C-alpha positions in Angstrom: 9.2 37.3 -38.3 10.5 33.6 -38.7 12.3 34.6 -35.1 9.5 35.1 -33.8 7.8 31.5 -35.2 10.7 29.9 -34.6 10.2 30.8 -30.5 6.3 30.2 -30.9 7.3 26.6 -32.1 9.9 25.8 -29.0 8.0 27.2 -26.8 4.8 25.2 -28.0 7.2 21.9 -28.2 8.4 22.7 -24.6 5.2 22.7 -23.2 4.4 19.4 -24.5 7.8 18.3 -23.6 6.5 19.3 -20.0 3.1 18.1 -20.1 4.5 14.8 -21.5 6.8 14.1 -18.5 4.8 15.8 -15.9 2.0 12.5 -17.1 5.3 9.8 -16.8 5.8 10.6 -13.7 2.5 10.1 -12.4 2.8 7.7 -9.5 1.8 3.6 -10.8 -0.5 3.4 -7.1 -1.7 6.3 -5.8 -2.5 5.5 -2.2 -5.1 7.0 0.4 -5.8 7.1 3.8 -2.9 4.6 4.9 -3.3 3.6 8.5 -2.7 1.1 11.2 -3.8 0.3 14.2 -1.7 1.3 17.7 -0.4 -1.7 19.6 -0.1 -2.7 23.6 3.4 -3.8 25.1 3.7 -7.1 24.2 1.6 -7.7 21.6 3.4 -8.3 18.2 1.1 -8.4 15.2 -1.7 -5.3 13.8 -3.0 -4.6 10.6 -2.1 -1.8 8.2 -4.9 -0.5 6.0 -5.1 2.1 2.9 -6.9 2.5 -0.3 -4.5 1.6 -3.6 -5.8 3.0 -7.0 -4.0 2.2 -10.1 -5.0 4.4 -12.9 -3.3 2.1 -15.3 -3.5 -1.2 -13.9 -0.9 -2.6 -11.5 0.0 -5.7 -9.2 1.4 -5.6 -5.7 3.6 -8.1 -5.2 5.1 -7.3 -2.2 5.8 -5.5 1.0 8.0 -4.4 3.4 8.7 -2.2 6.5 11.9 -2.3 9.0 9.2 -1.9 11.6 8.1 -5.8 11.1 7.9 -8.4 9.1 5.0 -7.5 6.6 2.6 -9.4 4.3 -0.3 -9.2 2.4 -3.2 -11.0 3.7 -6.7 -11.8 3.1 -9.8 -12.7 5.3 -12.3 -14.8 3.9 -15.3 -17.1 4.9 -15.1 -20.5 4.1 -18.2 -22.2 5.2 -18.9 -20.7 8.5 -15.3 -20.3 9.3 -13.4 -16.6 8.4 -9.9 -17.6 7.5 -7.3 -16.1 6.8 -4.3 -16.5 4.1 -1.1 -14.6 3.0 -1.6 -13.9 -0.5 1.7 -13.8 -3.0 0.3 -10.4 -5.3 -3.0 -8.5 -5.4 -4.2 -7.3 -9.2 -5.2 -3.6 -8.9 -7.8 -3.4 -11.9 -6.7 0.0 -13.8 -9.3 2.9 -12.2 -10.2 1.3 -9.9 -10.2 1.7 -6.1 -9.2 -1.4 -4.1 -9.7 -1.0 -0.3 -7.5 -2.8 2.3 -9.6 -2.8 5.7 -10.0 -4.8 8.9 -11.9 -8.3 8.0 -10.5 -8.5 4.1 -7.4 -7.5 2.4 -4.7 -5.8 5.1 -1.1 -5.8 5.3 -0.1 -8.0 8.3 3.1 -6.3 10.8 4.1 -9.6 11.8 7.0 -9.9 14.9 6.9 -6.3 15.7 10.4 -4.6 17.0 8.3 -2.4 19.5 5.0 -1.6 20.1 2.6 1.2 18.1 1.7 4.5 19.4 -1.3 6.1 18.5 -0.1 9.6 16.8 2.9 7.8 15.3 4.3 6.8 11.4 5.6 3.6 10.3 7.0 3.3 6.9 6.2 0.6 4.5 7.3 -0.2 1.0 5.2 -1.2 -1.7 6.4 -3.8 -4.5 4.5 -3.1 -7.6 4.6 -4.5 -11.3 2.8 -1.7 -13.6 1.0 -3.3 -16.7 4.1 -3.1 -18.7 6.4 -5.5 -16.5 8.4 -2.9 -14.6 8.9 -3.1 -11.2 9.2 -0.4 -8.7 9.0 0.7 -5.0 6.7 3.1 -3.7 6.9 4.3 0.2 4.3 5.4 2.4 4.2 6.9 5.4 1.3 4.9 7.8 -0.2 6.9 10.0 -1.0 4.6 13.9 -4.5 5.3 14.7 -5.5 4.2 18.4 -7.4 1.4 19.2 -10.7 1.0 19.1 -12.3 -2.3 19.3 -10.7 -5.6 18.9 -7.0 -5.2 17.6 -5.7 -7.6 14.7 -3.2 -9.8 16.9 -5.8 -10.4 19.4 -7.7 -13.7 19.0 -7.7 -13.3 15.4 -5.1 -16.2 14.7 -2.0 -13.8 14.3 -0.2 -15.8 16.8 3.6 -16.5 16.2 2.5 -19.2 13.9 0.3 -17.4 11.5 -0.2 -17.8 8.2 3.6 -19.7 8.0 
């Protein structure tokens, strides 16, 4: 009989043990829908676009790609003028869904190393501080989407000179 309680109790602490890690390891961003848009030959800026939620609270503070150059930017009025600015980190409020999309926050591929077919990934690399301090990288696979409208890099002020 204490055999037999003995397992119960290792089994019941190995479940938790389980349950325990399997909640660690739960990703700091969970991201959604990450796209960007397709490019013509010769142009060499678009925008990349997703949906980061933080269940715990994060920060982006940076990102990356060996595709391009890439940054995190923001779109704003000011007065009658949309602007736009790179931006050095972006809280993510814990729960909460924060939406990168054409005309406000976007990841800029700056000096592309070839153009963007529709149908095609790109890889990008998230920098993110969680609410404790630690750092860590998350990759995600982008998914080119094909143009449809005006393209970011296009009259928009993502010349060679932008944001710099």
């Amino acid at each position: 009989m204490l055999g037999l309680f003995s397992r119960r109790r290792l089994m019941v602490a190995l479940a938790s043990a389980v349950a325990a890690s399997a909640a660690w390891a739960q990703p700091v961003v969970q991201v959604q829908d990450a796209w960007a848009r397709a490019t013509v030959p010769g142009q060499g800026a678009t925008g990349a676009f997703m949906t980061l939620m933080a269940p715990q609270g994060a920060t982006l503070v940076g990102v990356s790609s060996p595709t391009a150059t890439a940054e995190l930017h923001e779109m704003a009025m000011d007065g009658n003028v949309m602007r736009m600015r790179p931006l050095a980190s972006l809280a993510l409020p814990p729960g909460q869904a924060v939406t990168l999309k054409p005309g406000g926050l976007h990841v800029m591929l700056l000096d592309l190393k070839a153009p963007l077919a529709a149908g095609t990934t790109l890889p990008l690399t998230l920098q993110l501080r969680d609410a404790k301090g630690a750092t860590t990288a998350l990759d995600v696979q982008v998914t080119v989407r094909a143009l449809n409208g005006g393209a970011m890099g296009q009259g928009m002020g993502h010349g060679p000179a932008h944001g710099r």
